[in-house]
Amino acid sequence: MEELDAEPPLMVVPGADPSARQLCFAWGPAEVLVCETRFDRTGGSRPGRAGSGPSAPGLSARVAGSADGGASASRVFVVRKDEDIYIHTLRKLFNESHGIFIGLQRSEEELAGKSRKAHLVQVSKNYRSVIRACMEDMHQAAISARDPALQNQYSTQVSILSAMELIWNLCEILFVEAAAAGPLLLRLLDWVRLHVCDVDNMVREVLSSEDPSKHELFWNVVDVFVLQGRMDEARHLLSKEASANPTSMNMYRILDDLMKKMPVPSLNNIQTLTEMELKWQHWHEECQRYLQDGTFASNSHMESICKILLGDEDAILEKKELMTTWYHFLVTQLLYSHPTVKPMELRFYAQSSMDLFLGGECSPEPLDTILMAAFEFEIHQVIKECSIALSNWWFVAHLTDLLDHCKLLQSHNLYFGSNMREFLLLEYASGLFSHHSLWQLGVDYFDYCPEYGRVYLELHIERIPLNTEQKALKVLRICEQRQMQEQVRSICKIMAMKALRNNRLGSALSWSIRAKDAAFATLISDRFLKDYCERGSFSDLDLIDNLGPSMLLSDRLTFLDDTSVSEPLVLLPSEHPAPDSTCKYREFHRLYGEKRFSEAARLLLMLMTAHIAPCSFWMTLLTDALPLLEQKEVIFSAEQTYELMRCLEDLTAGKSDKQKFQDDNVETMKVEMLRLALARNLARVIVKEGTLEAS
C-alpha cells in the first residue's frame, strides 16, 4: 500500500515542444492535478505549485522560467471523477439512499408475489422522497445564498434533482408498478400534477384575489385544472363565474354536469375496461351533441373547455403555453381521447405528441430523449441516456439496482463479464471512495457486487489516506470483517512505519504485532533495547508487560515480555520460546528486585546462551551481571562463570583492532571490570567448591 501523504511527482506530456507551454499533471486516487508549465533555459521543468493543502479548481499559481527569463501566470485545476460527491448539500442524498439500498438487498429473499411488488414500489417511493427532500434543501440554500455563483450552482442542482425525480417517477409507474390500462392513466395524471408545477404561482394568485372570476388569469387557471384532469377544482372556480354572471348559469350547469359525469378509470378494478369504454363513449357523444348544438357558442371560454373535453387536438394545442411540456400535452390527450390506453401503446402517442408540441421549432432536449425512451419501454436506453446526461452515477446506479430486483434486466450482460447493475454500482462506489468520509458508504455497495465487488474494494481501500489512527482502525475493521488479510497487513505496516517515524515505539510495536510482521517487530524491539541502553529504562511498559501470546511472533518480543510463571525453562539456541517461557529480560529485573539472585543469574545466563537476546545487547546483560558477581554470597557456579567468560570473549573477539581503538573508554573499562569480576568470582567458586569436596 502506497502512502498518500507524500507529494505526487509532476509529469509532463511526452514529446511536447520544450520551448512552448505544455500540460503538467499528477495522478491521485480519484482525481488529476493539471497545470501548465514551461521549460527554463537549463531544460528543467518548472511547474506551478498547488501547495500542500487540497487544491481547488482555478487555484492561482506562478510558473517561473519562461524562455525570456520572465515569469508567467498559470492556473492549477483539479479534475475529479465525480464532482457531485463534494457538494455538501447532496450528502443527504448519498447517506439516506444508502440505507434504502441496503434495506432492499437484505429484504429481497424474504418477499414474494404481490407483497414483493408492493415492497419494490415502496422502495421506489422512498428513493423519490429522498430526492425531493434534497431538492427542497438545495432550493432553500439557493434562496439564502448571497454569492451569485453559489446561487447559480444551487439552482442548477435543483433543476437536475427535479429532472431526476421526474424520470424516476415515470420509471416507477411504467416498470416497477407496471400499471395496467385504466390505472395507468391515473398514475400519469398524478405524475403530471406533481412535476408540472409552473402554473402553481398563477393558481395561488387567482385564488387569493378578492374576486377570482374577475381576475385576468381566471380562465387560464380553469383551463389548467381541466388540462390536468382536476375537475372538482375546475367546477369550483366555474361556480364563482356562474354566481358573478347569472346569464351564463345555464351554460355553467350543462358544462358542470358534463365535467361531473366524465368517466374516470378505477384504481380498484371495480369496472372492466369494456364498461369504461362504453361509458366514456356515451359521455363523449353527449359532449359532441352540446358542442354541435351551439350550447356554448356565446362563451368562447366554455366552448374551448368543451372542445378540450372532446379531445380536440387543436383546442388543446392552443393551451400550449399553459402545459409547458410535451408530456403534459400527451397525458391531456390520453385523458380526453384514449383513457384506456395500454402500456405498449404509449410509444405511438408519445412520439406523436412530442412532434406536434415541438412542431419542428426545436430539437428534443436530453430529458425529452430519456422520457421518450421510457415511454417506448427501452429500459437500457433510459439508463444509457441518463448516464450521459446526468452529472453523477447515483441515479443510474440505484435505478438500475431497483429494476434488476424487478427482474427487468436479467437478460442483459455486458461484453466484459459484469452485468449492467454491477457495472454501475461499481462506478458509483468508486466515486464515493474519492471522498474523505463517504468512502464508508462505498464499502457496502462493493459488498453487493458479487463478481467484481471484492476486487474493487481491495484496490480502493488501499488508496484511502490513513491520516489518523482512528481512521486506520476503521479501515482495518472493514478489512478484518471481510478476511482481507493482505490489506490488513499492509495497513498495519503503514501505521507501524508512521509511528516509528514519530518515535512512538509502543504504537509501532502494536501495529507490527497486528500485522504479524516478525521482521518489523524485531526491528522495533531492537529500538526498545537501544533506548534502554541510552536511558536506562523502558518506555511503554504496559504494552511490553501484556504482550501475551504475541511474544511468539519474534524472539525479540519474547526477550522483552514480562509474563511470569513458576519456573524458567532453558532453551536450546535452535528452539523458539514456548508460550510459558520466562526467558525474558523484564523477568530478570523482577527477580533481581525480589533478591532472588540465583534465579535471576540463571535467567540472565540463559538469555545469552539461548541466543534470545541480540548480541548487540550482550554487553548490557553482562554489565547487569556485575552486581551478582560482587555479591558476598557466590551466585554463579564455575560452569556458569565459564559461560559468562565465553560470552564476553565472543562479544569482543568479533571486533577488529580498529574498532577496538575507536571504542570509547567507558566500554573498555566495562570489559576490564567484567574480566576482573569474572576472575574473582571464578576463584571464589573454586575455593568454595574445593572446600565442599574436602568436607
PDB file of C-alpha atoms in Angstrom, residues 344-589:
ATOM      1  CA  MET A 344     -47.421  -0.803 -25.025  1.00  0.00           C
ATOM      2  CA  GLU A 345     -49.437   1.793 -26.968  1.00  0.00           C
ATOM      3  CA  LEU A 346     -47.779   4.688 -25.178  1.00  0.00           C
ATOM      4  CA  ARG A 347     -44.841   4.819 -27.575  1.00  0.00           C
ATOM      5  CA  PHE A 348     -47.050   5.797 -30.528  1.00  0.00           C
ATOM      6  CA  TYR A 349     -48.947   8.534 -28.697  1.00  0.00           C
ATOM      7  CA  ALA A 350     -45.751   9.842 -27.062  1.00  0.00           C
ATOM      8  CA  GLN A 351     -43.905  10.269 -30.341  1.00  0.00           C
ATOM      9  CA  SER A 352     -46.897  11.933 -31.967  1.00  0.00           C
ATOM     10  CA  SER A 353     -47.384  14.293 -29.004  1.00  0.00           C
ATOM     11  CA  MET A 354     -43.738  15.339 -28.956  1.00  0.00           C
ATOM     12  CA  ASP A 355     -43.717  16.015 -32.697  1.00  0.00           C
ATOM     13  CA  LEU A 356     -46.913  18.083 -32.504  1.00  0.00           C
ATOM     14  CA  PHE A 357     -45.875  20.013 -29.434  1.00  0.00           C
ATOM     15  CA  LEU A 358     -42.351  20.855 -30.560  1.00  0.00           C
ATOM     16  CA  GLY A 359     -43.543  21.402 -34.123  1.00  0.00           C
ATOM     17  CA  GLY A 360     -40.060  21.263 -35.572  1.00  0.00           C
ATOM     18  CA  GLU A 361     -39.180  24.527 -33.846  1.00  0.00           C
ATOM     19  CA  CYS A 362     -36.520  22.958 -31.655  1.00  0.00           C
ATOM     20  CA  SER A 363     -34.810  19.629 -31.278  1.00  0.00           C
ATOM     21  CA  PRO A 364     -35.520  17.407 -28.249  1.00  0.00           C
ATOM     22  CA  GLU A 365     -33.518  18.034 -25.101  1.00  0.00           C
ATOM     23  CA  PRO A 366     -31.723  15.162 -23.306  1.00  0.00           C
ATOM     24  CA  LEU A 367     -34.650  14.994 -20.845  1.00  0.00           C
ATOM     25  CA  ASP A 368     -37.068  14.568 -23.748  1.00  0.00           C
ATOM     26  CA  THR A 369     -34.956  11.741 -25.152  1.00  0.00           C
ATOM     27  CA  ILE A 370     -34.906   9.952 -21.799  1.00  0.00           C
ATOM     28  CA  LEU A 371     -38.660  10.250 -21.271  1.00  0.00           C
ATOM     29  CA  MET A 372     -39.337   9.085 -24.815  1.00  0.00           C
ATOM     30  CA  ALA A 373     -37.147   6.015 -24.248  1.00  0.00           C
ATOM     31  CA  ALA A 374     -39.181   5.275 -21.110  1.00  0.00           C
ATOM     32  CA  PHE A 375     -42.497   5.580 -22.968  1.00  0.00           C
ATOM     33  CA  GLU A 376     -41.060   3.203 -25.570  1.00  0.00           C
ATOM     34  CA  PHE A 377     -40.127   0.755 -22.754  1.00  0.00           C
ATOM     35  CA  GLU A 378     -36.471   0.852 -23.792  1.00  0.00           C
ATOM     36  CA  ILE A 379     -35.069   0.391 -20.296  1.00  0.00           C
ATOM     37  CA  HIS A 380     -31.455   0.076 -21.369  1.00  0.00           C
ATOM     38  CA  GLN A 381     -31.732   3.210 -23.488  1.00  0.00           C
ATOM     39  CA  VAL A 382     -33.125   5.076 -20.479  1.00  0.00           C
ATOM     40  CA  ILE A 383     -30.137   4.023 -18.395  1.00  0.00           C
ATOM     41  CA  LYS A 384     -27.701   4.878 -21.181  1.00  0.00           C
ATOM     42  CA  GLU A 385     -29.140   8.343 -21.792  1.00  0.00           C
ATOM     43  CA  CYS A 386     -29.264   9.093 -18.052  1.00  0.00           C
ATOM     44  CA  SER A 387     -25.625   8.048 -17.711  1.00  0.00           C
ATOM     45  CA  ILE A 388     -24.700  10.556 -20.406  1.00  0.00           C
ATOM     46  CA  ALA A 389     -26.939  13.441 -19.334  1.00  0.00           C
ATOM     47  CA  LEU A 390     -26.759  13.403 -15.534  1.00  0.00           C
ATOM     48  CA  SER A 391     -23.786  14.690 -13.593  1.00  0.00           C
ATOM     49  CA  ASN A 392     -23.210  11.668 -11.330  1.00  0.00           C
ATOM     50  CA  TRP A 393     -23.661   7.903 -11.099  1.00  0.00           C
ATOM     51  CA  TRP A 394     -26.073   7.973  -8.165  1.00  0.00           C
ATOM     52  CA  PHE A 395     -29.241   7.977 -10.248  1.00  0.00           C
ATOM     53  CA  VAL A 396     -28.420   5.237 -12.740  1.00  0.00           C
ATOM     54  CA  ALA A 397     -26.811   3.008 -10.085  1.00  0.00           C
ATOM     55  CA  HIS A 398     -29.833   2.981  -7.782  1.00  0.00           C
ATOM     56  CA  LEU A 399     -32.440   2.916 -10.542  1.00  0.00           C
ATOM     57  CA  THR A 400     -30.702   0.019 -12.266  1.00  0.00           C
ATOM     58  CA  ASP A 401     -30.436  -1.877  -8.987  1.00  0.00           C
ATOM     59  CA  LEU A 402     -34.165  -1.415  -8.385  1.00  0.00           C
ATOM     60  CA  LEU A 403     -35.050  -2.507 -11.920  1.00  0.00           C
ATOM     61  CA  ASP A 404     -32.779  -5.515 -11.532  1.00  0.00           C
ATOM     62  CA  HIS A 405     -34.733  -6.530  -8.431  1.00  0.00           C
ATOM     63  CA  CYS A 406     -37.867  -6.208 -10.585  1.00  0.00           C
ATOM     64  CA  LYS A 407     -36.312  -8.884 -12.858  1.00  0.00           C
ATOM     65  CA  LEU A 408     -36.246  -6.494 -15.816  1.00  0.00           C
ATOM     66  CA  LEU A 409     -32.503  -6.610 -16.568  1.00  0.00           C
ATOM     67  CA  GLN A 410     -31.729 -10.303 -16.151  1.00  0.00           C
ATOM     68  CA  SER A 411     -31.008 -10.957 -19.811  1.00  0.00           C
ATOM     69  CA  HIS A 412     -28.615  -8.080 -20.320  1.00  0.00           C
ATOM     70  CA  ASN A 413     -24.944  -8.825 -19.649  1.00  0.00           C
ATOM     71  CA  LEU A 414     -22.064  -6.602 -20.693  1.00  0.00           C
ATOM     72  CA  TYR A 415     -19.485  -7.968 -23.073  1.00  0.00           C
ATOM     73  CA  PHE A 416     -16.689  -7.872 -20.488  1.00  0.00           C
ATOM     74  CA  GLY A 417     -18.451 -10.141 -17.996  1.00  0.00           C
ATOM     75  CA  SER A 418     -20.255  -7.997 -15.430  1.00  0.00           C
ATOM     76  CA  ASN A 419     -23.939  -7.189 -15.737  1.00  0.00           C
ATOM     77  CA  MET A 420     -25.206  -3.624 -16.027  1.00  0.00           C
ATOM     78  CA  ARG A 421     -26.330  -3.394 -12.394  1.00  0.00           C
ATOM     79  CA  GLU A 422     -22.924  -4.340 -11.062  1.00  0.00           C
ATOM     80  CA  PHE A 423     -21.058  -2.136 -13.522  1.00  0.00           C
ATOM     81  CA  LEU A 424     -22.992   0.982 -12.487  1.00  0.00           C
ATOM     82  CA  LEU A 425     -22.786   0.192  -8.778  1.00  0.00           C
ATOM     83  CA  LEU A 426     -19.026  -0.230  -9.122  1.00  0.00           C
ATOM     84  CA  GLU A 427     -18.728   3.150 -10.833  1.00  0.00           C
ATOM     85  CA  TYR A 428     -20.844   4.879  -8.189  1.00  0.00           C
ATOM     86  CA  ALA A 429     -18.996   3.263  -5.279  1.00  0.00           C
ATOM     87  CA  SER A 430     -15.638   4.123  -6.858  1.00  0.00           C
ATOM     88  CA  GLY A 431     -16.682   7.775  -6.871  1.00  0.00           C
ATOM     89  CA  LEU A 432     -17.651   7.594  -3.192  1.00  0.00           C
ATOM     90  CA  PHE A 433     -14.157   6.363  -2.365  1.00  0.00           C
ATOM     91  CA  SER A 434     -12.687   9.648  -3.561  1.00  0.00           C
ATOM     92  CA  HIS A 435     -14.424  11.451  -0.675  1.00  0.00           C
ATOM     93  CA  HIS A 436     -12.797  11.670   2.750  1.00  0.00           C
ATOM     94  CA  SER A 437     -15.843  10.272   4.583  1.00  0.00           C
ATOM     95  CA  LEU A 438     -18.348   8.932   2.025  1.00  0.00           C
ATOM     96  CA  TRP A 439     -15.974   6.073   1.191  1.00  0.00           C
ATOM     97  CA  GLN A 440     -17.579   4.168   4.066  1.00  0.00           C
ATOM     98  CA  LEU A 441     -20.826   4.020   2.077  1.00  0.00           C
ATOM     99  CA  GLY A 442     -18.952   2.692  -0.946  1.00  0.00           C
ATOM    100  CA  VAL A 443     -17.836  -0.372   1.030  1.00  0.00           C
ATOM    101  CA  ASP A 444     -21.416  -1.657   1.296  1.00  0.00           C
ATOM    102  CA  TYR A 445     -22.060  -1.108  -2.415  1.00  0.00           C
ATOM    103  CA  PHE A 446     -18.972  -3.168  -3.262  1.00  0.00           C
ATOM    104  CA  ASP A 447     -20.227  -5.884  -0.902  1.00  0.00           C
ATOM    105  CA  TYR A 448     -23.336  -6.345  -3.046  1.00  0.00           C
ATOM    106  CA  CYS A 449     -21.415  -6.664  -6.309  1.00  0.00           C
ATOM    107  CA  PRO A 450     -20.799 -10.429  -6.322  1.00  0.00           C
ATOM    108  CA  GLU A 451     -18.488 -10.648  -9.322  1.00  0.00           C
ATOM    109  CA  TYR A 452     -16.022  -7.764  -9.071  1.00  0.00           C
ATOM    110  CA  GLY A 453     -17.003  -6.037  -5.825  1.00  0.00           C
ATOM    111  CA  ARG A 454     -14.286  -7.584  -3.669  1.00  0.00           C
ATOM    112  CA  VAL A 455     -11.563  -6.860  -6.224  1.00  0.00           C
ATOM    113  CA  TYR A 456     -12.644  -3.208  -6.448  1.00  0.00           C
ATOM    114  CA  LEU A 457     -12.828  -2.942  -2.669  1.00  0.00           C
ATOM    115  CA  GLU A 458      -9.309  -4.321  -2.275  1.00  0.00           C
ATOM    116  CA  LEU A 459      -7.937  -1.848  -4.819  1.00  0.00           C
ATOM    117  CA  HIS A 460      -9.769   1.200  -3.469  1.00  0.00           C
ATOM    118  CA  ILE A 461      -9.296   0.556   0.213  1.00  0.00           C
ATOM    119  CA  GLU A 462      -5.532   0.568  -0.324  1.00  0.00           C
ATOM    120  CA  ARG A 463      -5.793   4.148  -1.581  1.00  0.00           C
ATOM    121  CA  ILE A 464      -7.550   5.578   1.467  1.00  0.00           C
ATOM    122  CA  PRO A 465      -5.247   8.111   3.169  1.00  0.00           C
ATOM    123  CA  LEU A 466      -4.660   6.870   6.724  1.00  0.00           C
ATOM    124  CA  ASN A 467      -4.448  10.292   8.339  1.00  0.00           C
ATOM    125  CA  THR A 468      -5.271   9.209  11.877  1.00  0.00           C
ATOM    126  CA  GLU A 469      -5.151   6.021  13.918  1.00  0.00           C
ATOM    127  CA  GLN A 470      -8.927   6.207  14.356  1.00  0.00           C
ATOM    128  CA  LYS A 471      -9.417   6.155  10.594  1.00  0.00           C
ATOM    129  CA  ALA A 472      -6.853   3.381  10.229  1.00  0.00           C
ATOM    130  CA  LEU A 473      -8.694   1.281  12.818  1.00  0.00           C
ATOM    131  CA  LYS A 474     -11.948   1.858  10.962  1.00  0.00           C
ATOM    132  CA  VAL A 475     -10.406   0.706   7.667  1.00  0.00           C
ATOM    133  CA  LEU A 476      -8.752  -2.195   9.449  1.00  0.00           C
ATOM    134  CA  ARG A 477     -12.036  -3.356  10.950  1.00  0.00           C
ATOM    135  CA  ILE A 478     -13.636  -3.331   7.497  1.00  0.00           C
ATOM    136  CA  CYS A 479     -10.802  -5.454   6.104  1.00  0.00           C
ATOM    137  CA  GLU A 480     -10.860  -7.884   9.022  1.00  0.00           C
ATOM    138  CA  GLN A 481     -14.617  -8.396   8.714  1.00  0.00           C
ATOM    139  CA  ARG A 482     -14.094  -9.432   5.088  1.00  0.00           C
ATOM    140  CA  GLN A 483     -10.973 -11.560   5.687  1.00  0.00           C
ATOM    141  CA  MET A 484      -8.833  -9.270   3.527  1.00  0.00           C
ATOM    142  CA  GLN A 485      -5.583 -10.402   5.143  1.00  0.00           C
ATOM    143  CA  GLU A 486      -3.212  -8.799   2.654  1.00  0.00           C
ATOM    144  CA  GLN A 487      -4.830  -5.388   3.127  1.00  0.00           C
ATOM    145  CA  VAL A 488      -4.813  -5.864   6.915  1.00  0.00           C
ATOM    146  CA  ARG A 489      -1.072  -6.458   6.879  1.00  0.00           C
ATOM    147  CA  SER A 490      -0.495  -3.545   4.531  1.00  0.00           C
ATOM    148  CA  ILE A 491      -2.460  -1.103   6.718  1.00  0.00           C
ATOM    149  CA  CYS A 492      -0.692  -2.270   9.868  1.00  0.00           C
ATOM    150  CA  LYS A 493       2.727  -1.921   8.239  1.00  0.00           C
ATOM    151  CA  ILE A 494       1.971   1.625   7.086  1.00  0.00           C
ATOM    152  CA  MET A 495       0.731   2.677  10.513  1.00  0.00           C
ATOM    153  CA  ALA A 496       3.691   0.967  12.201  1.00  0.00           C
ATOM    154  CA  MET A 497       6.116   2.820   9.933  1.00  0.00           C
ATOM    155  CA  LYS A 498       4.379   6.156  10.618  1.00  0.00           C
ATOM    156  CA  ALA A 499       4.516   5.539  14.355  1.00  0.00           C
ATOM    157  CA  LEU A 500       8.185   4.568  14.133  1.00  0.00           C
ATOM    158  CA  ARG A 501       8.996   7.769  12.238  1.00  0.00           C
ATOM    159  CA  ASN A 502       7.336   9.744  15.027  1.00  0.00           C
ATOM    160  CA  ASN A 503       9.311   7.729  17.610  1.00  0.00           C
ATOM    161  CA  ARG A 504       6.121   6.233  19.067  1.00  0.00           C
ATOM    162  CA  LEU A 505       7.622   2.813  19.668  1.00  0.00           C
ATOM    163  CA  GLY A 506       4.688   1.376  21.611  1.00  0.00           C
ATOM    164  CA  SER A 507       2.213   2.179  18.843  1.00  0.00           C
ATOM    165  CA  ALA A 508       4.654   0.922  16.196  1.00  0.00           C
ATOM    166  CA  LEU A 509       5.087  -2.366  18.066  1.00  0.00           C
ATOM    167  CA  SER A 510       1.335  -2.765  18.467  1.00  0.00           C
ATOM    168  CA  TRP A 511       0.741  -2.265  14.728  1.00  0.00           C
ATOM    169  CA  SER A 512       3.588  -4.610  13.749  1.00  0.00           C
ATOM    170  CA  ILE A 513       2.184  -7.331  16.008  1.00  0.00           C
ATOM    171  CA  ARG A 514      -1.228  -6.852  14.436  1.00  0.00           C
ATOM    172  CA  ALA A 515       0.386  -7.176  11.005  1.00  0.00           C
ATOM    173  CA  LYS A 516       2.139 -10.374  12.165  1.00  0.00           C
ATOM    174  CA  ASP A 517       5.349  -8.929  10.732  1.00  0.00           C
ATOM    175  CA  ALA A 518       8.128 -10.694  12.651  1.00  0.00           C
ATOM    176  CA  ALA A 519      10.966  -8.803  10.969  1.00  0.00           C
ATOM    177  CA  PHE A 520       9.460  -5.395  11.707  1.00  0.00           C
ATOM    178  CA  ALA A 521       8.568  -6.412  15.273  1.00  0.00           C
ATOM    179  CA  THR A 522      12.195  -7.460  15.751  1.00  0.00           C
ATOM    180  CA  LEU A 523      13.369  -4.092  14.412  1.00  0.00           C
ATOM    181  CA  ILE A 524      11.145  -2.213  16.861  1.00  0.00           C
ATOM    182  CA  SER A 525      12.214  -4.464  19.720  1.00  0.00           C
ATOM    183  CA  ASP A 526      15.810  -3.561  18.939  1.00  0.00           C
ATOM    184  CA  ARG A 527      14.814   0.095  19.117  1.00  0.00           C
ATOM    185  CA  PHE A 528      13.345  -0.555  22.566  1.00  0.00           C
ATOM    186  CA  LEU A 529      16.614  -2.126  23.641  1.00  0.00           C
ATOM    187  CA  LYS A 530      18.628   0.721  22.167  1.00  0.00           C
ATOM    188  CA  ASP A 531      16.507   3.245  24.073  1.00  0.00           C
ATOM    189  CA  TYR A 532      17.026   1.229  27.239  1.00  0.00           C
ATOM    190  CA  CYS A 533      20.779   1.265  26.750  1.00  0.00           C
ATOM    191  CA  GLU A 534      20.711   5.028  26.275  1.00  0.00           C
ATOM    192  CA  ARG A 535      18.227   5.975  29.010  1.00  0.00           C
ATOM    193  CA  GLY A 536      18.371   3.048  31.422  1.00  0.00           C
ATOM    194  CA  SER A 537      14.588   2.477  31.389  1.00  0.00           C
ATOM    195  CA  PHE A 538      11.903   1.074  29.120  1.00  0.00           C
ATOM    196  CA  SER A 539       9.147   3.142  27.513  1.00  0.00           C
ATOM    197  CA  ASP A 540       5.602   1.729  27.060  1.00  0.00           C
ATOM    198  CA  LEU A 541       5.995  -0.779  29.893  1.00  0.00           C
ATOM    199  CA  ASP A 542       2.261  -1.543  29.928  1.00  0.00           C
ATOM    200  CA  LEU A 543       2.423  -2.758  26.352  1.00  0.00           C
ATOM    201  CA  ILE A 544       5.572  -4.796  26.923  1.00  0.00           C
ATOM    202  CA  ASP A 545       4.183  -6.353  30.094  1.00  0.00           C
ATOM    203  CA  ASN A 546       0.998  -7.515  28.337  1.00  0.00           C
ATOM    204  CA  LEU A 547       2.198  -8.931  25.046  1.00  0.00           C
ATOM    205  CA  GLY A 548       0.889 -12.385  25.959  1.00  0.00           C
ATOM    206  CA  PRO A 549       0.892 -14.900  23.079  1.00  0.00           C
ATOM    207  CA  SER A 550       2.004 -12.117  20.724  1.00  0.00           C
ATOM    208  CA  MET A 551       5.547 -12.587  22.006  1.00  0.00           C
ATOM    209  CA  LEU A 552       5.776 -15.753  19.878  1.00  0.00           C
ATOM    210  CA  LEU A 553       5.935 -13.586  16.786  1.00  0.00           C
ATOM    211  CA  SER A 554       9.611 -12.751  17.401  1.00  0.00           C
ATOM    212  CA  ASP A 555      12.412 -13.870  19.699  1.00  0.00           C
ATOM    213  CA  ARG A 556      12.984 -10.201  20.497  1.00  0.00           C
ATOM    214  CA  LEU A 557       9.421  -9.903  21.786  1.00  0.00           C
ATOM    215  CA  THR A 558       9.969 -12.957  23.950  1.00  0.00           C
ATOM    216  CA  PHE A 559      13.062 -11.260  25.284  1.00  0.00           C
ATOM    217  CA  LEU A 560      11.117  -8.102  26.115  1.00  0.00           C
ATOM    218  CA  ASP A 561       7.986  -9.675  27.542  1.00  0.00           C
ATOM    219  CA  ASP A 562       7.192  -9.859  31.238  1.00  0.00           C
ATOM    220  CA  THR A 563       4.880 -12.824  31.557  1.00  0.00           C
ATOM    221  CA  SER A 564       5.794 -14.808  34.680  1.00  0.00           C
ATOM    222  CA  VAL A 565       5.269 -18.467  35.530  1.00  0.00           C
ATOM    223  CA  SER A 566       6.522 -20.761  38.202  1.00  0.00           C
ATOM    224  CA  GLU A 567       9.809 -21.972  36.780  1.00  0.00           C
ATOM    225  CA  PRO A 568      12.113 -20.771  33.968  1.00  0.00           C
ATOM    226  CA  LEU A 569      12.939 -23.065  31.093  1.00  0.00           C
ATOM    227  CA  VAL A 570      16.308 -23.479  29.353  1.00  0.00           C
ATOM    228  CA  LEU A 571      16.041 -23.243  25.566  1.00  0.00           C
ATOM    229  CA  LEU A 572      18.437 -24.568  23.009  1.00  0.00           C
ATOM    230  CA  PRO A 573      19.734 -21.984  20.506  1.00  0.00           C
ATOM    231  CA  SER A 574      17.687 -23.504  17.677  1.00  0.00           C
ATOM    232  CA  GLU A 575      14.420 -23.586  19.626  1.00  0.00           C
ATOM    233  CA  HIS A 576      11.725 -20.918  19.743  1.00  0.00           C
ATOM    234  CA  PRO A 577      10.458 -19.918  23.178  1.00  0.00           C
ATOM    235  CA  ALA A 578       7.395 -21.726  24.401  1.00  0.00           C
ATOM    236  CA  PRO A 579       4.338 -19.690  25.463  1.00  0.00           C
ATOM    237  CA  ASP A 580       5.089 -20.303  29.168  1.00  0.00           C
ATOM    238  CA  SER A 581       8.789 -19.431  28.961  1.00  0.00           C
ATOM    239  CA  THR A 582      10.129 -16.818  31.367  1.00  0.00           C
ATOM    240  CA  CYS A 583      13.394 -16.246  29.492  1.00  0.00           C
ATOM    241  CA  LYS A 584      12.743 -12.534  29.338  1.00  0.00           C
ATOM    242  CA  TYR A 585      14.733  -9.545  30.323  1.00  0.00           C
ATOM    243  CA  ARG A 586      11.926  -7.910  32.278  1.00  0.00           C
ATOM    244  CA  GLU A 587      11.575 -11.114  34.304  1.00  0.00           C
ATOM    245  CA  PHE A 588      15.258 -10.870  35.205  1.00  0.00           C
ATOM    246  CA  HIS A 589      14.738  -7.392  36.668  1.00  0.00           C
TER     247      HIS A 589
END
